[in-house]
Coordinates of C-alpha atoms in Angstrom, one line a residue:
X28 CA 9.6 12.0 -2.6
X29 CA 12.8 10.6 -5.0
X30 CA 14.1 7.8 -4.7
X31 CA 16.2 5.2 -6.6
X32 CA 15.0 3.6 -9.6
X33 CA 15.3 -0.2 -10.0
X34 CA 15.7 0.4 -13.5
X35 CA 18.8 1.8 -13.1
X36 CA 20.1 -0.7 -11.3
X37 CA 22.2 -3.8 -12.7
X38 CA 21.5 -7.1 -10.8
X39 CA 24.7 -6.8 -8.6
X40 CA 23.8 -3.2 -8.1
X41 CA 20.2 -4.8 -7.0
X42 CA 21.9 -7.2 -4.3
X43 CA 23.9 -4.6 -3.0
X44 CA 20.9 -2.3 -2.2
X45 CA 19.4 -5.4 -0.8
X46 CA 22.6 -5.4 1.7
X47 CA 22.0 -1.4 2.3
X48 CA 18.5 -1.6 3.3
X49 CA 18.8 -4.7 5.5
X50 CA 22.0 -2.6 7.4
X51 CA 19.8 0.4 7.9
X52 CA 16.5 -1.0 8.6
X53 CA 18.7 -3.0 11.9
X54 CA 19.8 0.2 13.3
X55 CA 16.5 1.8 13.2
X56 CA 14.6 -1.4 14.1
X57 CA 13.6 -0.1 17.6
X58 CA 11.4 2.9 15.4
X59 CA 10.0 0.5 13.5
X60 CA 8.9 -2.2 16.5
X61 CA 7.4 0.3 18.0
X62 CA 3.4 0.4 18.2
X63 CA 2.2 4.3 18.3
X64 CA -0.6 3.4 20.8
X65 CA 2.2 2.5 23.4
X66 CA 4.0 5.8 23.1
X67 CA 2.9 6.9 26.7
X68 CA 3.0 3.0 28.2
X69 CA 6.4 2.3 26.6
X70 CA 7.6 5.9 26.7
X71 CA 8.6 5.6 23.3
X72 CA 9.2 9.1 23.1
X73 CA 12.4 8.4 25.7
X74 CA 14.0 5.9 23.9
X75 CA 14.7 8.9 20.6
X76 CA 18.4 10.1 21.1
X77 CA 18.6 13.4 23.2
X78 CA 19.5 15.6 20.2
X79 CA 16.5 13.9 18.3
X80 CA 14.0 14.8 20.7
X81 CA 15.8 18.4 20.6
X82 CA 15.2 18.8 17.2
X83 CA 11.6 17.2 17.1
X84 CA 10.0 18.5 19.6
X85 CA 7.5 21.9 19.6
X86 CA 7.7 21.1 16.1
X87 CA 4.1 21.7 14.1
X88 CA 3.0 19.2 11.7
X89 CA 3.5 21.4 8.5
X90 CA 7.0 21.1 9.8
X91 CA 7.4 18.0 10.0
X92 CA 5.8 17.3 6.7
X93 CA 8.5 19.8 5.5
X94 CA 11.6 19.2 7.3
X95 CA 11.6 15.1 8.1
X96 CA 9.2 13.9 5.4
X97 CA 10.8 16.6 2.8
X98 CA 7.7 16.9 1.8
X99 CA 7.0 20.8 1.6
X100 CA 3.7 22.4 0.7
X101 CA 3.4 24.8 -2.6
X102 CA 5.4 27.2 -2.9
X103 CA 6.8 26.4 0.7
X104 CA 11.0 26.7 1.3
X105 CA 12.7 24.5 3.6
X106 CA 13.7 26.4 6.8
X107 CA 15.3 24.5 9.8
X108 CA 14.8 26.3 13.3
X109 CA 18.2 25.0 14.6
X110 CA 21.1 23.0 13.5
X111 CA 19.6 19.1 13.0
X112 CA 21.8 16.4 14.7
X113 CA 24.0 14.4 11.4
X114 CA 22.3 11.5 12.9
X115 CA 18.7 12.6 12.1
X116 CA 19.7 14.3 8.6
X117 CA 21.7 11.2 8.0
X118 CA 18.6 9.1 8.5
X119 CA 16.4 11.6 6.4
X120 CA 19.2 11.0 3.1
X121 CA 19.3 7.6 3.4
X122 CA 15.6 6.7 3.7
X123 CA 15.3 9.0 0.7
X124 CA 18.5 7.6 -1.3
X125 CA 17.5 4.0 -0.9
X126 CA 14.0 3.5 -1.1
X127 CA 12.5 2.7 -5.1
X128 CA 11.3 6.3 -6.1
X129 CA 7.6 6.7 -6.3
X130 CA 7.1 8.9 -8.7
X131 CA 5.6 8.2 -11.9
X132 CA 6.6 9.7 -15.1
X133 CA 3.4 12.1 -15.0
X134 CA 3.0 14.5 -12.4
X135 CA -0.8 14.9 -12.0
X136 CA -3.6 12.7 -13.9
X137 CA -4.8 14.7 -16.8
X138 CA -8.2 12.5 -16.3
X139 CA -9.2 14.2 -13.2
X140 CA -9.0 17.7 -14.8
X141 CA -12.2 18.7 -15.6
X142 CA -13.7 16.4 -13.1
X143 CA -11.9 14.8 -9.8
X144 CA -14.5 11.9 -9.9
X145 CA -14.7 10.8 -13.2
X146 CA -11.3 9.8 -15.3
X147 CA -12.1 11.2 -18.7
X148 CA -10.2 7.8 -19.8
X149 CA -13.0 5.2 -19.0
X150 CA -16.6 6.1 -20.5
X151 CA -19.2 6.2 -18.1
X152 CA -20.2 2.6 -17.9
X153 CA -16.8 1.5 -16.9
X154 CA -17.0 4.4 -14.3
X155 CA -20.3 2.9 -12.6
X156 CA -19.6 2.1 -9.0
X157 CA -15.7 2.3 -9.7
X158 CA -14.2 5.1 -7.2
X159 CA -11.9 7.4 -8.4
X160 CA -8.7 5.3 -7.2
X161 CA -10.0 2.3 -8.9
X162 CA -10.6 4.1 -12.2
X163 CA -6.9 5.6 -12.7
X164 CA -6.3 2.6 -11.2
X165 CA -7.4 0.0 -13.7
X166 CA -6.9 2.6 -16.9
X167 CA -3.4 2.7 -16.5
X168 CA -2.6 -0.9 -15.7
X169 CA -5.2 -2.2 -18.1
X170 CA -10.0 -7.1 -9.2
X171 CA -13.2 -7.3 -10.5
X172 CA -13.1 -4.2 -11.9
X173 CA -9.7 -4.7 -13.3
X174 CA -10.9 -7.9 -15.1
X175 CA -14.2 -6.4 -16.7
X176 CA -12.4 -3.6 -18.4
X177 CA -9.8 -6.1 -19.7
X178 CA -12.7 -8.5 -20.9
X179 CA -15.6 -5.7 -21.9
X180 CA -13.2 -3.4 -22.6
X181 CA -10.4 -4.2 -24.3
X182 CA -11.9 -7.7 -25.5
X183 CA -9.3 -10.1 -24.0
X184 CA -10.5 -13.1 -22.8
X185 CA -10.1 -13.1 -19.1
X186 CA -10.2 -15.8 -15.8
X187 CA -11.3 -14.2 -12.9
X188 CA -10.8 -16.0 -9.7
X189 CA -11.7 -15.3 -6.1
X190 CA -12.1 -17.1 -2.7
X191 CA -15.4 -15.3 -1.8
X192 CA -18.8 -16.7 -3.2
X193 CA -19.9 -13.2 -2.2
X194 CA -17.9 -11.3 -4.2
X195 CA -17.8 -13.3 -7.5
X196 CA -21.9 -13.4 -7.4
X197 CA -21.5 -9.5 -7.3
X198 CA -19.3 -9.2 -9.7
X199 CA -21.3 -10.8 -12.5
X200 CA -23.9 -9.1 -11.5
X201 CA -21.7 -6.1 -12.2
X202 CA -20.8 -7.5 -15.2
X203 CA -24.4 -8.3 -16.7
X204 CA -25.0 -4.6 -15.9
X205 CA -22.2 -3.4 -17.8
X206 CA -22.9 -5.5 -20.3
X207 CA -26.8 -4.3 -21.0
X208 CA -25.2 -0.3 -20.3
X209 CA -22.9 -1.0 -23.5
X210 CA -25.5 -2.7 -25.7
X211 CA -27.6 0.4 -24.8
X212 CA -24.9 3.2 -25.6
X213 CA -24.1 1.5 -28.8
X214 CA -28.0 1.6 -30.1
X215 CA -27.5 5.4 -29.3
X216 CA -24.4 5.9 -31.0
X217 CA -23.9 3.2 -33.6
X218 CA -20.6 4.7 -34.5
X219 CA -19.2 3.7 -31.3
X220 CA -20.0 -0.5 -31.7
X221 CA -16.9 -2.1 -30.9
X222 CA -15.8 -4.7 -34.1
X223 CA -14.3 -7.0 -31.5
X224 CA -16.6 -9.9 -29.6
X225 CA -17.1 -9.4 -26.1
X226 CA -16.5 -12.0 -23.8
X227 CA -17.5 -11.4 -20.1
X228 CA -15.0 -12.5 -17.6
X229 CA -15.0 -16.2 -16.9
X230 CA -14.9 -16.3 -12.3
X231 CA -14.2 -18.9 -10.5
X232 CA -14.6 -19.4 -6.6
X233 CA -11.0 -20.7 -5.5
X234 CA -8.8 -20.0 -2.5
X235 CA -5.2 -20.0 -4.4
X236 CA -2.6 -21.8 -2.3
X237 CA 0.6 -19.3 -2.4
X238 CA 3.2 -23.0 -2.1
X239 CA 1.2 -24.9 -4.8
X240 CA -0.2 -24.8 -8.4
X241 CA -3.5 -23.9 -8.9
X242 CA -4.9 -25.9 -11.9
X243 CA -7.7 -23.9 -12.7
X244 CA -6.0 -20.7 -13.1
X245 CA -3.8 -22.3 -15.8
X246 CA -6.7 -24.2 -18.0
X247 CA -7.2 -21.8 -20.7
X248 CA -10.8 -20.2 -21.1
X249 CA -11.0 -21.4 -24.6
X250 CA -8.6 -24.4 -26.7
X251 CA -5.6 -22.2 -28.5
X252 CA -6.3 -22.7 -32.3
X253 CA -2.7 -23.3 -32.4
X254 CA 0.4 -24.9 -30.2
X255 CA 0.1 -23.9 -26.6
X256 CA -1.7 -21.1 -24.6
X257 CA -0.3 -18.2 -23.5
X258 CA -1.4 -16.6 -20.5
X259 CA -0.8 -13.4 -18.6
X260 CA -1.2 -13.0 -14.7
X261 CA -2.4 -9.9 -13.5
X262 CA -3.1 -8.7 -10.3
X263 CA -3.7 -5.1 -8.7
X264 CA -3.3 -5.1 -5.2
X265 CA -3.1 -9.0 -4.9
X266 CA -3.3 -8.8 -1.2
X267 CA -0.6 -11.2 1.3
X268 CA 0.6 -14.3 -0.4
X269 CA -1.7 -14.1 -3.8
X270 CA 1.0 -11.6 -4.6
X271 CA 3.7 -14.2 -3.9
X272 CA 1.3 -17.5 -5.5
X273 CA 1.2 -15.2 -8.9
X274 CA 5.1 -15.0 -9.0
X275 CA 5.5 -18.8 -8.1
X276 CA 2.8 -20.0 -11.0
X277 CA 5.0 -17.1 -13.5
X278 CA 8.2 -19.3 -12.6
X279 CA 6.9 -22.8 -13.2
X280 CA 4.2 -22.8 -15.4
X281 CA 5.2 -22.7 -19.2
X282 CA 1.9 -21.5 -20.1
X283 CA 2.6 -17.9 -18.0
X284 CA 4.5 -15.4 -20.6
X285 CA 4.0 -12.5 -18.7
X286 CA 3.3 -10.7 -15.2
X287 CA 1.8 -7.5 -13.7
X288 CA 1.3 -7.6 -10.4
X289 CA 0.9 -4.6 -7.7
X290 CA 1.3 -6.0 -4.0
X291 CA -0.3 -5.0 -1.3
X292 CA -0.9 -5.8 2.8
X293 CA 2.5 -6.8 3.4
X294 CA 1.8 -7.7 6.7
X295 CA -0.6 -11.1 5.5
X296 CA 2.4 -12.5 3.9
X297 CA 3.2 -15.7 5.8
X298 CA 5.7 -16.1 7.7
X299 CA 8.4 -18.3 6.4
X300 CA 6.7 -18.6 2.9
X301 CA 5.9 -15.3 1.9
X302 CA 8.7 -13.9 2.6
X303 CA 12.0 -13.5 1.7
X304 CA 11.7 -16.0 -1.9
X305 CA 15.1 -14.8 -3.0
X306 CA 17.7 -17.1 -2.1
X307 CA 20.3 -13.5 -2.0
X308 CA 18.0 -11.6 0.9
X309 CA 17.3 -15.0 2.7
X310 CA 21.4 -15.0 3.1
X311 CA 21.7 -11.7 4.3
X312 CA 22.1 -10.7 8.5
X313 CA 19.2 -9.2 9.2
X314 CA 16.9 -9.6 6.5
X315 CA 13.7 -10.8 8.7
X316 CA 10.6 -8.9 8.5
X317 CA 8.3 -8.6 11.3
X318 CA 4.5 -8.5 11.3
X319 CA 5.2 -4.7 12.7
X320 CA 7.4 -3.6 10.1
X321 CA 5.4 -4.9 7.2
X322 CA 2.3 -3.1 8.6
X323 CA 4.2 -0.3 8.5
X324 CA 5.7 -0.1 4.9
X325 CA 1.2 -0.3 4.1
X326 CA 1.1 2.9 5.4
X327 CA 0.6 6.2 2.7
X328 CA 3.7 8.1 3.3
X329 CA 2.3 11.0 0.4
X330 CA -1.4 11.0 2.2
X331 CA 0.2 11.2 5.9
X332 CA 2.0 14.4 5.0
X333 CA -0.5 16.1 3.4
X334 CA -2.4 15.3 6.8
X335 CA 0.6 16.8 8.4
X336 CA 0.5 20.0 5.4
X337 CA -3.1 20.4 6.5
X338 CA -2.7 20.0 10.9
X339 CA -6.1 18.7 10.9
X340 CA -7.7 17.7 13.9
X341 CA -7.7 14.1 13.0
X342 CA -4.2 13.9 13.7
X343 CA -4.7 13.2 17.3
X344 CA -6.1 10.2 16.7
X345 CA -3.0 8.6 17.8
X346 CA -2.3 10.4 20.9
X347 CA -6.4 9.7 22.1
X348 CA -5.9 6.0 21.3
X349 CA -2.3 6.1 23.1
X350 CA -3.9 7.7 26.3
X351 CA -6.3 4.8 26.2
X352 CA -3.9 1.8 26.4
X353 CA -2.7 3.5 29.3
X354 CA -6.0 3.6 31.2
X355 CA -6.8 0.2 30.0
X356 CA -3.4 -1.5 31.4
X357 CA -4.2 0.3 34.9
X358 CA -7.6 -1.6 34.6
X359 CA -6.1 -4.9 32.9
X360 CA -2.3 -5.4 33.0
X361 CA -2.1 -8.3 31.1
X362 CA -4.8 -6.9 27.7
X363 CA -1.9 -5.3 25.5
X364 CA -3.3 -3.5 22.3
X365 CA -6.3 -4.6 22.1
X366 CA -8.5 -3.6 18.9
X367 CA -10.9 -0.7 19.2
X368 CA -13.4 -0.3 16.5
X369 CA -13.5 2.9 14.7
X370 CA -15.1 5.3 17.1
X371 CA -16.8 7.8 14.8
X372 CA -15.4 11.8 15.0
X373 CA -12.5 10.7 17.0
X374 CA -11.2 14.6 16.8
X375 CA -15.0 16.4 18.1
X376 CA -14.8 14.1 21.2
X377 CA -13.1 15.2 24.8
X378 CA -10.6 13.4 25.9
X379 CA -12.5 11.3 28.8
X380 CA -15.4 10.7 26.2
X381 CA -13.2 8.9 24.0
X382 CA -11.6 7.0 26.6
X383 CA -15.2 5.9 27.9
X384 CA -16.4 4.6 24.8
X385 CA -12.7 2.9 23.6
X386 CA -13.3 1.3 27.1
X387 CA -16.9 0.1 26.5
X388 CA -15.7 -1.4 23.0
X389 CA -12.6 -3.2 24.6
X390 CA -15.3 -4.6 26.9
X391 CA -14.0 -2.8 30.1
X392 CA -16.2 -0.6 32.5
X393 CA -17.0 3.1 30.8
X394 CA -17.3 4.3 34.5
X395 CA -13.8 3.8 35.5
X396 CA -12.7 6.8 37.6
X397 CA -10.1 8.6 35.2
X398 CA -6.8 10.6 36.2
X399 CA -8.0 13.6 34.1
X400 CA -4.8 15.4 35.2
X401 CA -2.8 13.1 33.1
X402 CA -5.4 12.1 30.0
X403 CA -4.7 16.0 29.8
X404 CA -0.8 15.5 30.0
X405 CA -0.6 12.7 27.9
X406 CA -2.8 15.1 25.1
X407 CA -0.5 18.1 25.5
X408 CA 2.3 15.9 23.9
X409 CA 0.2 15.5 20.7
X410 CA 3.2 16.7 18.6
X411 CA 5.3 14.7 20.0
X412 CA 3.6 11.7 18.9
X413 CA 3.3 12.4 15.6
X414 CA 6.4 13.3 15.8
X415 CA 7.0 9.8 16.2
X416 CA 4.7 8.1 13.8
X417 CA 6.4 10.5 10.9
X418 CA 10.3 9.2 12.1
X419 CA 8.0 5.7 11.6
X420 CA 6.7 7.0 7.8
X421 CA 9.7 7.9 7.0
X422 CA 11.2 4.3 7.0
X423 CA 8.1 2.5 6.1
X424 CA 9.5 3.0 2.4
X425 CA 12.7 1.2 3.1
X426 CA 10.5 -1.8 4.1
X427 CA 8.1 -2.1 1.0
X428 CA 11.4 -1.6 -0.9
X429 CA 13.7 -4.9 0.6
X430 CA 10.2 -7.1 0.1
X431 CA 9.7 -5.5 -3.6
X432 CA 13.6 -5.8 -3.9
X433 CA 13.5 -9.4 -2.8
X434 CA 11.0 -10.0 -5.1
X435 CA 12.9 -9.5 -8.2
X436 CA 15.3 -11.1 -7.4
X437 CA 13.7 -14.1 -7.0
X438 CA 12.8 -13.9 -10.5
X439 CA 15.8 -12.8 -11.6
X440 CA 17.6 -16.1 -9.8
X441 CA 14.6 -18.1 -12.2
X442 CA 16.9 -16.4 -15.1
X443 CA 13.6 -14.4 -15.9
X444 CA 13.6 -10.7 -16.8
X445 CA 11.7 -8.9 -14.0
X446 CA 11.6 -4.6 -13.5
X447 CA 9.5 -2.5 -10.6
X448 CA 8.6 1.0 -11.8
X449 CA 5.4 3.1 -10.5
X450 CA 2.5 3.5 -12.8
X451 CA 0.0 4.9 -10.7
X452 CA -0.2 8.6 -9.2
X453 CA 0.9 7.8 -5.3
X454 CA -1.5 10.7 -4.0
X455 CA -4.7 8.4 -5.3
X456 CA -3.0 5.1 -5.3
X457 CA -0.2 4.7 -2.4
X458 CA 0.8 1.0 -3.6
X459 CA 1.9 1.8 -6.8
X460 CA 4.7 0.2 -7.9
X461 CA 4.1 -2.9 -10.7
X462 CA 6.3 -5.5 -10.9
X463 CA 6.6 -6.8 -14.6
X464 CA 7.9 -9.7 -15.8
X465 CA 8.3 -12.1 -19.4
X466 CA 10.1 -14.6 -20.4
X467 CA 11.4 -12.9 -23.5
X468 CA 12.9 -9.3 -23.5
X469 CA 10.8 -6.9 -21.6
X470 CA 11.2 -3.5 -24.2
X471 CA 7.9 -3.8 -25.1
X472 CA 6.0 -4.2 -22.4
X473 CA 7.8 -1.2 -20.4
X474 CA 7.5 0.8 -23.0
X475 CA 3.6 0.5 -22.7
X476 CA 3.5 0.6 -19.2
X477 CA 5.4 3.6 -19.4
X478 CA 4.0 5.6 -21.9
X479 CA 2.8 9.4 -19.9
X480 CA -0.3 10.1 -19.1
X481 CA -2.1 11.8 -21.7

């Protein structure tokens, strides 16, 4: 999907497109409030304009994937049944024109060629329990794995640090494993012994505090030989307000040259704190961000529509789970939403089976006399709520964007050099858009981070 590159943008040009996207995302707010398990409960499907729901509905989900996502399959040309309303197409241009594109500067990782689990780019010992995702992941940007191929790897000398015990024990166990795999493949191949030392990756157990300085990610591993350290913070999918603690420890601490960081789950961001940092969005009419709408811009726009290319079974999902809330606010008015646990091959089930056991797991009676008449109603508008949940996709870019947006600025206001530009395929990696920032001109670093995929 294209997009607009915050490369090309100057910093005014930045502030206006931070102006844009909080106009648009208010007039569509009502799409993006919306839970897709109350379609039926909230008749969410009434409150689309008339010539919308014209449009939309009896549409298949190819079409949809073609037409509103503009996402067509191979090969496929566009072909519109009727004449769309200039609302809708309106909405469809500007979600494209002003959301950061997507699209790295390779079109599909060479790695996976010969073998769609194994990146030819990471030897085997680096691939060992690494998934596929991971591996592009950490090859093109180079947690856990991310800091052992920087350490063992590349020879760097690396601080780990994570808020689970659990985790860090694992992770140097992973790392001793490594370790004694690369000791073995070098007594095979002697040619291959790297000249540099190895140093494992130092961890440390530590919650970081997003509004305070963490000491202990600062101290360096080892005393500089000379003048003062210099440290780079790096994190890939730095989940909430890590994201947000790595760009406040950038901005204050003199030791911090450099930053890489990919965000991700939006919606943990605290709320005031995590977001908006920049004192521009904060200004602006309009600029909050929901819990809902920051869910939202999580969601994989590319994956959804290949879903849609595909018309799978497990698209109903939605519409099963929306039939339940129904039956479960007859039973219980007051229990809105409440979590279901994944019910296992959601699409093979009939309609009263899945109800029975969402009720069971809600902790509601599975024997509840059921109005089959309308479970089956409610399931003969499948289309219509995905329908729904793609008008939903389709903004969920526009979202990620102002948060992304508002965290360059930031920087920028700090009088730092900060660009966002997508280094990781968005088929295996949906959340891939780095921000990078120095404190000296950033030519060089873009230029690596940018170099094609070879």
């Amino acid at each position: 999907m294209p997009g607009i590159s915050a490369r090309g943008l100057s910093h005014e040009g930045r502030k206006q497109l931070a102006v844009n996207l909080t106009r648009v995302l208010a007039l569509y707010r009502s799409i993006l409030d919306a839970y897709i398990i109350e379609f039926f409960t909230d008749n969410l499907w009434d409150t689309l304009p008339c010539s919308w729901q014209e449009a939309l509905d009896g549409l298949k989900p190819p079409q949809l994937a073609t037409m509103l996502l503009g996402m067509p399959g191979e090969g496929e040309v566009v072909r519109y049944r009727s004449v769309w309303p200039l609302t809708l197409l309106a909405l469809k241009s500007t979600a494209c024109a002003l959301a950061f594109t997507r699209t790295p500067g390779f079109q599909t990782p060479s790695e996976f060629l010969e073998n769609p689990s194994q990146s030819s780019r990471l030897t085997a010992p680096f691939r060992k329990h690494v998934r596929p995702k991971k591996q592009h992941e950490i090859r093109r940007l180079g947690e856990g794995h991310l800091s052992r191929f920087m350490a063992l790897g590349l020879g760097l000398m690396v601080k780990s640090i994570d808020g689970d015990q659990r985790l860090v024990e694992r992770a140097q166990r992973l790392d001793q494993e490594l370790l004694q795999a690369l000791e073995k493949e070098e007594k095979r191949n002697p040619q291959v012994v790297q000249t540099s030392p190895r140093h494992s990756p130092h961890h440390v157990v530590r919650w970081v505090d997003p509004t305070a300085l963490c000491e202990e990610l600062l101290l360096p591993l080892e005393n500089p030989c000379q003048g003062r350290a210099r440290l780079l913070l790096t994190g890939l999918h730095a989940c909430g307000d890590l994201s947000v603690a790595l760009l406040r420890h950038f901005s204050c601490c003199p030791e911090v040259v450099a930053l890489a960081s990919v965000g991700c789950c939006y919606m943990k961001l605290s709320d005031p704190g995590g977001y908006p940092l920049s004192q521009w969005v904060a200004g602006l009419p309009g600029y909050e961000l929901p819990y809902r709408l920051r869910e939202g811009a999580c969601h994989a726009l590319e994956e959804y529509a290949e879903r849609l290319q595909k018309a799978g079974p497990g698209l109903r999902t939605h519409c099963y789970r929306a039939a339940l809330e129904t039956v479960i606010r007859r039973a219980r008015p007051e229990l809105h939403r409440p979590g279901v646990q994944g019910i296992p091959r959601v699409h093979e089930l009939k309609i009263e089976e899945y109800v029975q056991q969402g009720l069971q797991r809600v902790g509601l009676d599975p024997q509840l006399p059921l109005n089959l008449a309308a479970l089956q109603a409610h399931l003969a508008q499948e289309n219509r709520v995905v329908a729904f949940f793609s008008l939903a996709l389709l903004l969920a870019p526009l979202v990620e964007t102002l948060i992304l947006l508002d965290r360059l600025l930031y920087l920028q206001e700090q009088g730092f050099h900060a660009e966002l530009l997508p280094i990781f395929s968005p088929q295996l990696s949906p959340r891939n858009l780095v921000l990078v920032a120095t404190k000296m001109p950033l030519g060089q670093a873009l230029s690596v981070l940018e170099t094609e995929d070879s």
